[in-house]
JSON list of C-alpha atoms and ligand atoms in Angstrom, two decimals:
[
{"chain": "C", "resi": 1, "resn": "MET", "atom": "CA", "xyz": [112.61, 107.24, 159.02]},
{"chain": "C", "resi": 2, "resn": "LEU", "atom": "CA", "xyz": [111.08, 107.27, 155.57]},
{"chain": "C", "resi": 3, "resn": "SER", "atom": "CA", "xyz": [114.34, 108.43, 153.97]},
{"chain": "C", "resi": 4, "resn": "ILE", "atom": "CA", "xyz": [116.28, 105.62, 155.70]},
{"chain": "C", "resi": 5, "resn": "ALA", "atom": "CA", "xyz": [113.78, 103.07, 154.39]},
{"chain": "C", "resi": 6, "resn": "ARG", "atom": "CA", "xyz": [114.16, 104.50, 150.89]},
{"chain": "C", "resi": 7, "resn": "GLU", "atom": "CA", "xyz": [117.98, 104.28, 151.07]},
{"chain": "C", "resi": 8, "resn": "LEU", "atom": "CA", "xyz": [117.72, 100.63, 152.10]},
{"chain": "C", "resi": 9, "resn": "ASP", "atom": "CA", "xyz": [115.49, 100.03, 149.12]},
{"chain": "C", "resi": 10, "resn": "LEU", "atom": "CA", "xyz": [118.18, 101.02, 146.57]},
{"chain": "C", "resi": 11, "resn": "ARG", "atom": "CA", "xyz": [118.75, 98.24, 144.04]},
{"chain": "C", "resi": 12, "resn": "PHE", "atom": "CA", "xyz": [120.90, 97.87, 140.93]},
{"chain": "C", "resi": 13, "resn": "CYS", "atom": "CA", "xyz": [119.37, 95.78, 138.16]},
{"chain": "C", "resi": 14, "resn": "ALA", "atom": "CA", "xyz": [119.89, 94.90, 134.52]},
{"chain": "C", "resi": 15, "resn": "GLU", "atom": "CA", "xyz": [118.02, 97.27, 132.21]},
{"chain": "C", "resi": 16, "resn": "THR", "atom": "CA", "xyz": [114.70, 95.96, 130.90]},
{"chain": "C", "resi": 17, "resn": "ARG", "atom": "CA", "xyz": [112.55, 97.11, 127.99]},
{"chain": "C", "resi": 18, "resn": "GLN", "atom": "CA", "xyz": [110.15, 98.80, 130.45]},
{"chain": "C", "resi": 19, "resn": "ASP", "atom": "CA", "xyz": [112.97, 101.13, 131.58]},
{"chain": "C", "resi": 20, "resn": "ALA", "atom": "CA", "xyz": [113.53, 102.72, 128.14]},
{"chain": "C", "resi": 21, "resn": "ALA", "atom": "CA", "xyz": [111.20, 105.73, 128.53]},
{"chain": "C", "resi": 22, "resn": "VAL", "atom": "CA", "xyz": [112.45, 106.75, 131.97]},
{"chain": "C", "resi": 23, "resn": "ILE", "atom": "CA", "xyz": [116.09, 106.31, 130.88]},
{"chain": "C", "resi": 24, "resn": "ASP", "atom": "CA", "xyz": [115.42, 108.67, 127.96]},
{"chain": "C", "resi": 25, "resn": "ASP", "atom": "CA", "xyz": [113.94, 111.15, 130.41]},
{"chain": "C", "resi": 26, "resn": "ILE", "atom": "CA", "xyz": [116.94, 110.89, 132.78]},
{"chain": "C", "resi": 27, "resn": "ALA", "atom": "CA", "xyz": [119.32, 111.46, 129.83]},
{"chain": "C", "resi": 28, "resn": "ALA", "atom": "CA", "xyz": [117.27, 114.44, 128.60]},
{"chain": "C", "resi": 29, "resn": "GLU", "atom": "CA", "xyz": [117.41, 115.97, 132.07]},
{"chain": "C", "resi": 30, "resn": "ALA", "atom": "CA", "xyz": [121.15, 115.34, 132.42]},
{"chain": "C", "resi": 31, "resn": "PHE", "atom": "CA", "xyz": [122.38, 116.27, 128.93]},
{"chain": "C", "resi": 32, "resn": "GLY", "atom": "CA", "xyz": [119.61, 118.32, 127.26]},
{"chain": "C", "resi": 33, "resn": "PRO", "atom": "CA", "xyz": [119.02, 118.37, 123.51]},
{"chain": "C", "resi": 34, "resn": "GLY", "atom": "CA", "xyz": [122.78, 118.54, 122.85]},
{"chain": "C", "resi": 35, "resn": "ARG", "atom": "CA", "xyz": [123.01, 114.85, 123.70]},
{"chain": "C", "resi": 36, "resn": "PHE", "atom": "CA", "xyz": [122.00, 113.93, 120.15]},
{"chain": "C", "resi": 37, "resn": "THR", "atom": "CA", "xyz": [124.98, 115.77, 118.67]},
{"chain": "C", "resi": 38, "resn": "ARG", "atom": "CA", "xyz": [127.61, 113.90, 120.68]},
{"chain": "C", "resi": 39, "resn": "ALA", "atom": "CA", "xyz": [130.08, 111.64, 118.82]},
{"chain": "C", "resi": 40, "resn": "ALA", "atom": "CA", "xyz": [129.15, 108.70, 121.07]},
{"chain": "C", "resi": 41, "resn": "GLU", "atom": "CA", "xyz": [125.56, 109.09, 119.88]},
{"chain": "C", "resi": 42, "resn": "ARG", "atom": "CA", "xyz": [126.76, 108.63, 116.28]},
{"chain": "C", "resi": 43, "resn": "VAL", "atom": "CA", "xyz": [128.20, 105.27, 117.37]},
{"chain": "C", "resi": 44, "resn": "ARG", "atom": "CA", "xyz": [125.01, 104.28, 119.20]},
{"chain": "C", "resi": 45, "resn": "GLU", "atom": "CA", "xyz": [122.89, 105.09, 116.14]},
{"chain": "C", "resi": 46, "resn": "ARG", "atom": "CA", "xyz": [124.72, 102.31, 114.32]},
{"chain": "C", "resi": 47, "resn": "ALA", "atom": "CA", "xyz": [125.39, 99.99, 117.26]},
{"chain": "C", "resi": 48, "resn": "PRO", "atom": "CA", "xyz": [122.55, 99.99, 119.80]},
{"chain": "C", "resi": 49, "resn": "HIS", "atom": "CA", "xyz": [123.45, 99.55, 123.46]},
{"chain": "C", "resi": 50, "resn": "ASP", "atom": "CA", "xyz": [123.29, 96.03, 124.90]},
{"chain": "C", "resi": 51, "resn": "PRO", "atom": "CA", "xyz": [120.66, 95.87, 127.70]},
{"chain": "C", "resi": 52, "resn": "ALA", "atom": "CA", "xyz": [122.50, 92.85, 129.13]},
{"chain": "C", "resi": 53, "resn": "LEU", "atom": "CA", "xyz": [125.52, 95.11, 129.83]},
{"chain": "C", "resi": 54, "resn": "SER", "atom": "CA", "xyz": [123.39, 98.07, 130.96]},
{"chain": "C", "resi": 55, "resn": "LEU", "atom": "CA", "xyz": [122.10, 98.78, 134.46]},
{"chain": "C", "resi": 56, "resn": "VAL", "atom": "CA", "xyz": [119.58, 100.89, 136.27]},
{"chain": "C", "resi": 57, "resn": "ALA", "atom": "CA", "xyz": [119.54, 102.11, 139.88]},
{"chain": "C", "resi": 58, "resn": "ILE", "atom": "CA", "xyz": [116.06, 101.75, 141.38]},
{"chain": "C", "resi": 59, "resn": "LEU", "atom": "CA", "xyz": [115.02, 103.46, 144.59]},
{"chain": "C", "resi": 60, "resn": "GLY", "atom": "CA", "xyz": [111.71, 102.11, 145.81]},
{"chain": "C", "resi": 61, "resn": "ALA", "atom": "CA", "xyz": [109.88, 101.71, 142.52]},
{"chain": "C", "resi": 62, "resn": "GLU", "atom": "CA", "xyz": [111.62, 104.63, 140.78]},
{"chain": "C", "resi": 63, "resn": "VAL", "atom": "CA", "xyz": [114.51, 104.42, 138.32]},
{"chain": "C", "resi": 64, "resn": "VAL", "atom": "CA", "xyz": [116.92, 107.13, 139.52]},
{"chain": "C", "resi": 65, "resn": "GLY", "atom": "CA", "xyz": [120.06, 106.35, 137.51]},
{"chain": "C", "resi": 66, "resn": "SER", "atom": "CA", "xyz": [121.23, 104.52, 134.43]},
{"chain": "C", "resi": 67, "resn": "VAL", "atom": "CA", "xyz": [124.36, 103.38, 132.67]},
{"chain": "C", "resi": 68, "resn": "ARG", "atom": "CA", "xyz": [124.41, 101.89, 129.21]},
{"chain": "C", "resi": 69, "resn": "GLN", "atom": "CA", "xyz": [127.12, 99.92, 127.41]},
{"chain": "C", "resi": 70, "resn": "THR", "atom": "CA", "xyz": [127.53, 99.14, 123.73]},
{"chain": "C", "resi": 71, "resn": "ARG", "atom": "CA", "xyz": [129.60, 96.35, 122.18]},
{"chain": "C", "resi": 72, "resn": "VAL", "atom": "CA", "xyz": [131.83, 97.86, 119.51]},
{"chain": "C", "resi": 73, "resn": "SER", "atom": "CA", "xyz": [135.20, 97.17, 117.93]},
{"chain": "C", "resi": 74, "resn": "ILE", "atom": "CA", "xyz": [138.25, 99.38, 117.37]},
{"chain": "C", "resi": 75, "resn": "GLY", "atom": "CA", "xyz": [140.64, 98.33, 114.62]},
{"chain": "C", "resi": 76, "resn": "GLY", "atom": "CA", "xyz": [139.32, 94.79, 114.87]},
{"chain": "C", "resi": 77, "resn": "THR", "atom": "CA", "xyz": [139.58, 94.55, 118.67]},
{"chain": "C", "resi": 78, "resn": "ASP", "atom": "CA", "xyz": [136.32, 94.05, 120.55]},
{"chain": "C", "resi": 79, "resn": "VAL", "atom": "CA", "xyz": [135.75, 96.60, 123.32]},
{"chain": "C", "resi": 80, "resn": "VAL", "atom": "CA", "xyz": [132.80, 98.12, 125.15]},
{"chain": "C", "resi": 81, "resn": "MET", "atom": "CA", "xyz": [131.75, 101.77, 124.89]},
{"chain": "C", "resi": 82, "resn": "LEU", "atom": "CA", "xyz": [130.20, 103.04, 128.14]},
{"chain": "C", "resi": 83, "resn": "GLY", "atom": "CA", "xyz": [127.56, 105.76, 128.18]},
{"chain": "C", "resi": 84, "resn": "PRO", "atom": "CA", "xyz": [125.45, 107.56, 128.84]},
{"chain": "C", "resi": 85, "resn": "LEU", "atom": "CA", "xyz": [125.80, 107.51, 132.62]},
{"chain": "C", "resi": 86, "resn": "ALA", "atom": "CA", "xyz": [123.31, 109.72, 134.45]},
{"chain": "C", "resi": 87, "resn": "VAL", "atom": "CA", "xyz": [121.70, 110.03, 137.87]},
{"chain": "C", "resi": 88, "resn": "ARG", "atom": "CA", "xyz": [118.61, 112.07, 138.73]},
{"chain": "C", "resi": 89, "resn": "PRO", "atom": "CA", "xyz": [119.78, 115.39, 140.23]},
{"chain": "C", "resi": 90, "resn": "ARG", "atom": "CA", "xyz": [118.13, 114.90, 143.59]},
{"chain": "C", "resi": 91, "resn": "PHE", "atom": "CA", "xyz": [119.83, 111.52, 144.06]},
{"chain": "C", "resi": 92, "resn": "LYS", "atom": "CA", "xyz": [123.35, 112.63, 143.15]},
{"chain": "C", "resi": 93, "resn": "LYS", "atom": "CA", "xyz": [126.35, 112.39, 145.49]},
{"chain": "C", "resi": 94, "resn": "ARG", "atom": "CA", "xyz": [125.20, 109.22, 147.20]},
{"chain": "C", "resi": 95, "resn": "GLY", "atom": "CA", "xyz": [127.54, 106.90, 145.32]},
{"chain": "C", "resi": 96, "resn": "ILE", "atom": "CA", "xyz": [124.95, 105.79, 142.77]},
{"chain": "C", "resi": 97, "resn": "GLY", "atom": "CA", "xyz": [127.06, 106.86, 139.76]},
{"chain": "C", "resi": 98, "resn": "ARG", "atom": "CA", "xyz": [130.16, 105.18, 141.15]},
{"chain": "C", "resi": 99, "resn": "THR", "atom": "CA", "xyz": [128.25, 101.97, 141.90]},
{"chain": "C", "resi": 100, "resn": "LEU", "atom": "CA", "xyz": [126.69, 101.90, 138.43]},
{"chain": "C", "resi": 101, "resn": "LEU", "atom": "CA", "xyz": [130.20, 102.23, 136.93]},
{"chain": "C", "resi": 102, "resn": "ALA", "atom": "CA", "xyz": [131.66, 99.46, 139.09]},
{"chain": "C", "resi": 103, "resn": "MET", "atom": "CA", "xyz": [128.77, 97.13, 138.32]},
{"chain": "C", "resi": 104, "resn": "ALA", "atom": "CA", "xyz": [128.93, 97.96, 134.60]},
{"chain": "C", "resi": 105, "resn": "ALA", "atom": "CA", "xyz": [132.61, 96.97, 134.58]},
{"chain": "C", "resi": 106, "resn": "GLU", "atom": "CA", "xyz": [131.93, 93.74, 136.47]},
{"chain": "C", "resi": 107, "resn": "THR", "atom": "CA", "xyz": [129.00, 92.87, 134.19]},
{"chain": "C", "resi": 108, "resn": "ALA", "atom": "CA", "xyz": [131.16, 93.42, 131.11]},
{"chain": "C", "resi": 109, "resn": "ARG", "atom": "CA", "xyz": [134.02, 91.37, 132.58]},
{"chain": "C", "resi": 110, "resn": "ILE", "atom": "CA", "xyz": [131.71, 88.45, 133.38]},
{"chain": "C", "resi": 111, "resn": "ALA", "atom": "CA", "xyz": [130.35, 88.67, 129.81]},
{"chain": "C", "resi": 112, "resn": "GLY", "atom": "CA", "xyz": [133.91, 88.09, 128.56]},
{"chain": "C", "resi": 113, "resn": "GLU", "atom": "CA", "xyz": [134.71, 91.64, 127.58]},
{"chain": "C", "resi": 114, "resn": "ARG", "atom": "CA", "xyz": [138.30, 92.84, 127.96]},
{"chain": "C", "resi": 115, "resn": "ALA", "atom": "CA", "xyz": [138.18, 96.63, 127.94]},
{"chain": "C", "resi": 116, "resn": "ILE", "atom": "CA", "xyz": [135.83, 99.62, 128.28]},
{"chain": "C", "resi": 117, "resn": "PHE", "atom": "CA", "xyz": [136.15, 103.17, 126.99]},
{"chain": "C", "resi": 118, "resn": "LEU", "atom": "CA", "xyz": [134.08, 106.32, 127.34]},
{"chain": "C", "resi": 119, "resn": "VAL", "atom": "CA", "xyz": [134.12, 110.02, 126.60]},
{"chain": "C", "resi": 120, "resn": "GLY", "atom": "CA", "xyz": [133.98, 111.87, 129.91]},
{"chain": "C", "resi": 121, "resn": "ASP", "atom": "CA", "xyz": [135.48, 114.08, 132.57]},
{"chain": "C", "resi": 122, "resn": "ARG", "atom": "CA", "xyz": [138.89, 112.93, 133.82]},
{"chain": "C", "resi": 123, "resn": "ALA", "atom": "CA", "xyz": [138.14, 114.38, 137.25]},
{"chain": "C", "resi": 124, "resn": "TYR", "atom": "CA", "xyz": [135.22, 112.02, 137.72]},
{"chain": "C", "resi": 125, "resn": "TYR", "atom": "CA", "xyz": [136.44, 108.87, 136.00]},
{"chain": "C", "resi": 126, "resn": "MET", "atom": "CA", "xyz": [140.18, 108.71, 136.79]},
{"chain": "C", "resi": 127, "resn": "PRO", "atom": "CA", "xyz": [139.69, 108.15, 140.54]},
{"chain": "C", "resi": 128, "resn": "LEU", "atom": "CA", "xyz": [137.48, 105.23, 139.49]},
{"chain": "C", "resi": 129, "resn": "GLY", "atom": "CA", "xyz": [140.25, 103.56, 137.48]},
{"chain": "C", "resi": 130, "resn": "TYR", "atom": "CA", "xyz": [139.85, 105.03, 133.98]},
{"chain": "C", "resi": 131, "resn": "ARG", "atom": "CA", "xyz": [142.98, 106.30, 132.23]},
{"chain": "C", "resi": 132, "resn": "PRO", "atom": "CA", "xyz": [143.45, 108.51, 129.15]},
{"chain": "C", "resi": 133, "resn": "LEU", "atom": "CA", "xyz": [143.99, 106.48, 125.99]},
{"chain": "C", "resi": 134, "resn": "PRO", "atom": "CA", "xyz": [146.77, 107.56, 123.61]},
{"chain": "C", "resi": 135, "resn": "VAL", "atom": "CA", "xyz": [145.66, 110.60, 121.63]},
{"chain": "C", "resi": 136, "resn": "GLY", "atom": "CA", "xyz": [144.62, 109.53, 118.12]},
{"chain": "C", "resi": 137, "resn": "SER", "atom": "CA", "xyz": [144.20, 105.86, 118.99]},
{"chain": "C", "resi": 138, "resn": "VAL", "atom": "CA", "xyz": [140.39, 105.90, 119.21]},
{"chain": "C", "resi": 139, "resn": "ARG", "atom": "CA", "xyz": [138.69, 107.55, 116.24]},
{"chain": "C", "resi": 140, "resn": "MET", "atom": "CA", "xyz": [135.05, 108.46, 116.75]},
{"chain": "C", "resi": 141, "resn": "PRO", "atom": "CA", "xyz": [132.54, 109.14, 113.95]},
{"chain": "C", "resi": 142, "resn": "GLY", "atom": "CA", "xyz": [132.29, 112.83, 114.87]},
{"chain": "C", "resi": 143, "resn": "PRO", "atom": "CA", "xyz": [134.20, 115.57, 116.64]},
{"chain": "C", "resi": 144, "resn": "VAL", "atom": "CA", "xyz": [135.37, 114.71, 120.15]},
{"chain": "C", "resi": 145, "resn": "ASP", "atom": "CA", "xyz": [137.82, 116.19, 122.64]},
{"chain": "C", "resi": 146, "resn": "GLU", "atom": "CA", "xyz": [140.49, 113.47, 122.57]},
{"chain": "C", "resi": 147, "resn": "ALA", "atom": "CA", "xyz": [141.63, 114.30, 126.10]},
{"chain": "C", "resi": 148, "resn": "ARG", "atom": "CA", "xyz": [138.25, 113.03, 127.29]},
{"chain": "C", "resi": 149, "resn": "ILE", "atom": "CA", "xyz": [138.62, 109.54, 125.78]},
{"chain": "C", "resi": 150, "resn": "LEU", "atom": "CA", "xyz": [139.33, 107.30, 128.75]},
{"chain": "C", "resi": 151, "resn": "GLY", "atom": "CA", "xyz": [139.83, 103.56, 129.01]},
{"chain": "C", "resi": 152, "resn": "LEU", "atom": "CA", "xyz": [139.56, 100.85, 131.63]},
{"chain": "C", "resi": 153, "resn": "GLU", "atom": "CA", "xyz": [141.24, 97.45, 131.37]},
{"chain": "C", "resi": 154, "resn": "LEU", "atom": "CA", "xyz": [139.18, 94.46, 132.47]},
{"chain": "C", "resi": 155, "resn": "VAL", "atom": "CA", "xyz": [142.08, 92.20, 131.49]},
{"chain": "C", "resi": 156, "resn": "ALA", "atom": "CA", "xyz": [145.66, 93.39, 132.03]},
{"chain": "C", "resi": 157, "resn": "GLY", "atom": "CA", "xyz": [147.15, 94.91, 128.88]},
{"chain": "C", "resi": 158, "resn": "ALA", "atom": "CA", "xyz": [143.85, 94.88, 127.01]},
{"chain": "C", "resi": 159, "resn": "TRP", "atom": "CA", "xyz": [144.33, 98.40, 125.61]},
{"chain": "C", "resi": 160, "resn": "GLU", "atom": "CA", "xyz": [147.88, 97.79, 124.36]},
{"chain": "C", "resi": 161, "resn": "GLY", "atom": "CA", "xyz": [148.15, 98.43, 120.63]},
{"chain": "C", "resi": 162, "resn": "VAL", "atom": "CA", "xyz": [144.42, 99.08, 120.18]},
{"chain": "C", "resi": 163, "resn": "ALA", "atom": "CA", "xyz": [143.88, 101.75, 117.53]},
{"chain": "C", "resi": 164, "resn": "GLY", "atom": "CA", "xyz": [141.34, 102.56, 114.86]},
{"chain": "C", "resi": 165, "resn": "THR", "atom": "CA", "xyz": [137.81, 103.75, 114.21]},
{"chain": "C", "resi": 166, "resn": "VAL", "atom": "CA", "xyz": [134.98, 102.79, 116.55]},
{"chain": "C", "resi": 167, "resn": "GLU", "atom": "CA", "xyz": [132.73, 100.43, 114.58]},
{"chain": "C", "resi": 168, "resn": "PRO", "atom": "CA", "xyz": [129.63, 98.37, 115.34]},
{"chain": "C", "resi": 169, "resn": "ARG", "atom": "CA", "xyz": [130.33, 94.69, 115.95]},
{"chain": "B", "resi": 1, "resn": "COA", "atom": "C1", "xyz": [128.25, 112.27, 136.77]},
{"chain": "B", "resi": 1, "resn": "COA", "atom": "C2", "xyz": [127.10, 111.66, 137.56]},
{"chain": "B", "resi": 1, "resn": "COA", "atom": "C3", "xyz": [126.59, 110.43, 136.82]},
{"chain": "B", "resi": 1, "resn": "COA", "atom": "C4", "xyz": [127.59, 111.24, 138.94]},
{"chain": "B", "resi": 1, "resn": "COA", "atom": "O1", "xyz": [126.55, 110.59, 139.63]},
{"chain": "B", "resi": 1, "resn": "COA", "atom": "P1", "xyz": [126.53, 110.53, 141.23]},
{"chain": "B", "resi": 1, "resn": "COA", "atom": "O2", "xyz": [125.59, 109.45, 141.63]},
{"chain": "B", "resi": 1, "resn": "COA", "atom": "O3", "xyz": [126.33, 111.86, 141.82]},
{"chain": "B", "resi": 1, "resn": "COA", "atom": "O4", "xyz": [128.04, 110.05, 141.48]},
{"chain": "B", "resi": 1, "resn": "COA", "atom": "P2", "xyz": [128.73, 109.60, 142.83]},
{"chain": "B", "resi": 1, "resn": "COA", "atom": "O5", "xyz": [127.80, 109.79, 143.99]},
{"chain": "B", "resi": 1, "resn": "COA", "atom": "O6", "xyz": [129.31, 108.27, 142.62]},
{"chain": "B", "resi": 1, "resn": "COA", "atom": "O7", "xyz": [129.94, 110.62, 142.90]},
{"chain": "B", "resi": 1, "resn": "COA", "atom": "C5", "xyz": [129.68, 111.96, 143.22]},
{"chain": "B", "resi": 1, "resn": "COA", "atom": "C6", "xyz": [130.99, 112.72, 143.28]},
{"chain": "B", "resi": 1, "resn": "COA", "atom": "O8", "xyz": [131.48, 112.92, 141.97]},
{"chain": "B", "resi": 1, "resn": "COA", "atom": "C7", "xyz": [131.66, 114.30, 141.74]},
{"chain": "B", "resi": 1, "resn": "COA", "atom": "N1", "xyz": [131.40, 114.60, 140.34]},
{"chain": "B", "resi": 1, "resn": "COA", "atom": "C8", "xyz": [130.24, 114.52, 139.66]},
{"chain": "B", "resi": 1, "resn": "COA", "atom": "N2", "xyz": [130.42, 114.89, 138.38]},
{"chain": "B", "resi": 1, "resn": "COA", "atom": "C9", "xyz": [131.72, 115.22, 138.27]},
{"chain": "B", "resi": 1, "resn": "COA", "atom": "C10", "xyz": [132.51, 115.71, 137.20]},
{"chain": "B", "resi": 1, "resn": "COA", "atom": "N3", "xyz": [132.00, 115.91, 136.00]},
{"chain": "B", "resi": 1, "resn": "COA", "atom": "N4", "xyz": [133.84, 115.93, 137.44]},
{"chain": "B", "resi": 1, "resn": "COA", "atom": "C11", "xyz": [134.37, 115.73, 138.66]},
{"chain": "B", "resi": 1, "resn": "COA", "atom": "N5", "xyz": [133.66, 115.27, 139.72]},
{"chain": "B", "resi": 1, "resn": "COA", "atom": "C12", "xyz": [132.36, 115.04, 139.51]},
{"chain": "B", "resi": 1, "resn": "COA", "atom": "C13", "xyz": [130.64, 114.96, 142.66]},
{"chain": "B", "resi": 1, "resn": "COA", "atom": "O9", "xyz": [130.99, 116.29, 142.91]},
{"chain": "B", "resi": 1, "resn": "COA", "atom": "C14", "xyz": [130.75, 114.09, 143.89]},
{"chain": "B", "resi": 1, "resn": "COA", "atom": "O10", "xyz": [131.91, 114.43, 144.63]},
{"chain": "B", "resi": 1, "resn": "COA", "atom": "P3", "xyz": [131.93, 114.23, 146.23]},
{"chain": "B", "resi": 1, "resn": "COA", "atom": "O11", "xyz": [131.68, 112.76, 146.48]},
{"chain": "B", "resi": 1, "resn": "COA", "atom": "O12", "xyz": [133.29, 114.67, 146.59]},
{"chain": "B", "resi": 1, "resn": "COA", "atom": "O13", "xyz": [130.81, 115.08, 146.75]},
{"chain": "B", "resi": 1, "resn": "COA", "atom": "C15", "xyz": [125.94, 112.67, 137.77]},
{"chain": "B", "resi": 1, "resn": "COA", "atom": "O14", "xyz": [126.48, 113.84, 138.36]},
{"chain": "B", "resi": 1, "resn": "COA", "atom": "C16", "xyz": [125.22, 113.07, 136.49]},
{"chain": "B", "resi": 1, "resn": "COA", "atom": "O15", "xyz": [124.23, 112.43, 136.10]},
{"chain": "B", "resi": 1, "resn": "COA", "atom": "N6", "xyz": [125.69, 114.13, 135.83]},
{"chain": "B", "resi": 1, "resn": "COA", "atom": "C17", "xyz": [125.09, 114.62, 134.60]},
{"chain": "B", "resi": 1, "resn": "COA", "atom": "C18", "xyz": [125.39, 113.68, 133.45]},
{"chain": "B", "resi": 1, "resn": "COA", "atom": "C19", "xyz": [126.88, 113.45, 133.28]},
{"chain": "B", "resi": 1, "resn": "COA", "atom": "O16", "xyz": [127.68, 114.39, 133.30]},
{"chain": "B", "resi": 1, "resn": "COA", "atom": "N7", "xyz": [127.23, 112.16, 133.08]},
{"chain": "B", "resi": 1, "resn": "COA", "atom": "C20", "xyz": [128.60, 111.76, 132.86]},
{"chain": "B", "resi": 1, "resn": "COA", "atom": "C21", "xyz": [128.88, 111.85, 131.41]},
{"chain": "B", "resi": 1, "resn": "COA", "atom": "S1", "xyz": [130.57, 112.02, 131.08]}
]
């Protein structure tokens, strides 16, 4: 009975300043110390994420998942970089990650954004609509496995011809 009540109490909300510490903790648990060496982190050091495009999953009073998005540009085209996405281990496989991704895309679309990219596992993201971007088209400020750079169009054709280095806006 209690677990059913907790499921019903799952909410998805815009990130607030009060969520910062728990989001750091969720990321530390999910990615470990290596998270600071990732190429996407180099981008985020120069272009902080936008809380208005970032979401948390809250179960009861507890933040159990988070997705962040950062407004960047690639070769002069404005796009959004998604990440990190993480869910507390004990709340995985309930659709929270998938819902955070869908809501992140919708939030970005409503904000007038045209395209999202991320660095992640094809097996997770491709069934959710992400597609590999042409190798060499997205240059990150650090080493990255190019096969893991995936894009989502929010507007048809938004990724066509986009190429260059990921820069802060
Ligand atoms: C990836 C992550 C956010 C998914 O969250 P979640 O709430 O469990 O996601 P969902 O419930 O929407 O989807 C779960 C499904 O995705 C699968 N999945 C999770 N990670 C996967 C991966 N890397 N590759 C392929 N499938 C994956 C699960 O096995 C599960 O499959 P099932 O539904 O057939 O059982 C979560 O596993 C996590 O925090 N992982 C550690 C951090 C991470 O890797 N983040 C992504 C960065 S690229």
